[in-house]
Amino acid sequence: MGQEERRPQFNFKVRLEEEVEQAAYLSASDDHTIFYESFDKPFEGRWIASDKADYQGVWKHSKSEGHDDYGLLVSEKARKYAIVKELDEPVSLKDGTVVLQFETRLQEGLECGGAYLKYLRPQEAGWKPKEFDNESPYTIMFGPDKCGATNKVHFIFKHKNPKTGEYVEHHLKYPASVPSDKLSHVYTAIFKPDNELLILIDGEEKKNANFLSAEDFEPPLIPAKTIPDPDDKKPEDWDERAKIPDPSAVKPDDWDEDAPMEIEDEEAVKPEGWLDDEPEEIDDPEATKPEDWDDEEDGEWEAPKIDNPKCETGPGCGEWKRPMKRNPAYKGKWNAPLIDNPNYKGIWKPQEIPNPDYFELEKPDFEPVAAIGIEIWTMQDGILFDNILIAKDEKTAESYRETTWKPKFEVEKEKQKAEDLAAGSDGLVGFQKNVFDVLYKIADIPFLSAYKLKILDLIEKGEKQPNLTIGVLVSVVVVIFSILFKVIFGGKKNVRVEKKNTGVAETSNSQGSSGEKEEEEEKEKEKEDTAAPRRRPILDWS
């Protein structure tokens, strides 16, 4: 009988740790990693804090709560912060796939402040590390921002208009909301060679956009081919009334405009036992004249009135009067019925003319990224930045998420569950968090984009007052059903008009949090949906 083969015995725990370490090593050393900052070592000397007077916030090299992992910490409340790290070489965003990724942990939550990164242009564009501020020219701004009605994971890119030479901010439409907890989250932006942009939060795709699409960015990268003629004026005889009073209609002879809306009910009978001689109110028998009351100065004292207790036991007191009822003869003021206006020409709009600022692009002409900066204003401390990555490959970014972010996130999530149970709320805290998580996802649905601010406002009120959770949930459901009802039963449109982008990209100087435009867009959309054809045909200049 041959010698039995002996198989090696594995320690799976040790093996797993070795695989994780090996994966982390490979991720940090492969050719697809362009830049990586783990903050395992102090940042002084490598990252440069701004010397500008406005930026007094103190950065610290600190451990993430509950971990041995270090990060870059926002240590003080109500401060402006600015710090920058120059790259060894500028990074092009125009060649192949490029991935921008970083982690943040809002250890004290985020009620008002930013936690985003700015990917800066080369210093030749006009900035210095020691003078880094909100005016320093960037190419990409990416990350969480929350304050008041603003609740979004920003993605903004600045692009040089080839016609005007001006740099224009282009904002991603309908960005995802910021996760509403105190756990570590990882944010990923993937630039694809086919002009596609993917935004991921914790590895889950939240947004798929195209840089050249007017539906995805505001203002659009490529201006509209045509614009409304600013010199075109509406003719004086242009009739925009879809309906008019019927000129042939005549008020019926029996139409009484003076008939009252209500009349006395002649059939009403006074209830038996009605107390005609009893007043509805009597003097309070327990009231006494105050000792310091002076009749000459204060006037004759009168006891305060109270409800007559006899009226409470009887059918009523005082003078009985017949109740009023609706007058069957009431018709109100007569108006002629509306008919279709034979002279109706639709809602007037100026004719379209070629846009002098129009240009074509096959792909964005991104400026290279030469540095990574954090320039924020926040009312919260405890914001921790970690594991900042620029890579050429999605798999590399995924590997970093699996080895640097996910283990921490799982630990934090389990700890949060334990704390919720220890709170003694019979699962209410966990239920509330789940409700708000779902509501934030609902707010991100593009279909509800025009109402996102209202929904986020309700959510924010619910988070501050947890006892309102059910009420908030019901309110959001009502909002959604109201929108559906409006869409389904909103009535027929006169004539459908092709929606065209009539705006020209304009330079914006805003940084950080941006004003919302959803309500204006909704009003414009409703106006265009109900409009009839233009006075002149839309010209095809292609």
Coordinates of C-alpha atoms in Angstrom, one line a residue, residues 8 56 125 131 138 162 164 195 256 266 272 281 289 299 316 331 362 422 449 474 500 517 529 532 537:
P8 CA -0.9 21.1 3.6
Q56 CA -8.1 79.9 9.4
A125 CA -3.3 79.4 -15.0
E131 CA -2.4 81.5 -2.0
Y138 CA -9.8 74.3 -11.3
P162 CA -13.5 78.0 -28.1
T164 CA -15.2 83.4 -26.6
N195 CA -17.6 61.1 -23.4
D256 CA -81.6 86.3 -12.0
E266 CA -89.1 78.2 5.7
E272 CA -89.1 72.0 21.5
E281 CA -74.0 84.4 28.3
K289 CA -64.9 93.3 42.2
G299 CA -65.1 103.0 35.2
G316 CA -80.7 76.4 22.6
K331 CA -77.1 81.2 -10.4
E362 CA -16.3 65.6 -30.6
A422 CA -28.8 50.1 22.7
S449 CA -36.2 66.5 -10.1
V474 CA -46.8 60.5 4.2
K500 CA -35.2 73.4 -27.8
K517 CA -32.8 76.3 -10.9
D529 CA -45.5 72.3 -23.2
A532 CA -48.7 76.3 -29.9
P537 CA -41.0 77.7 -38.8

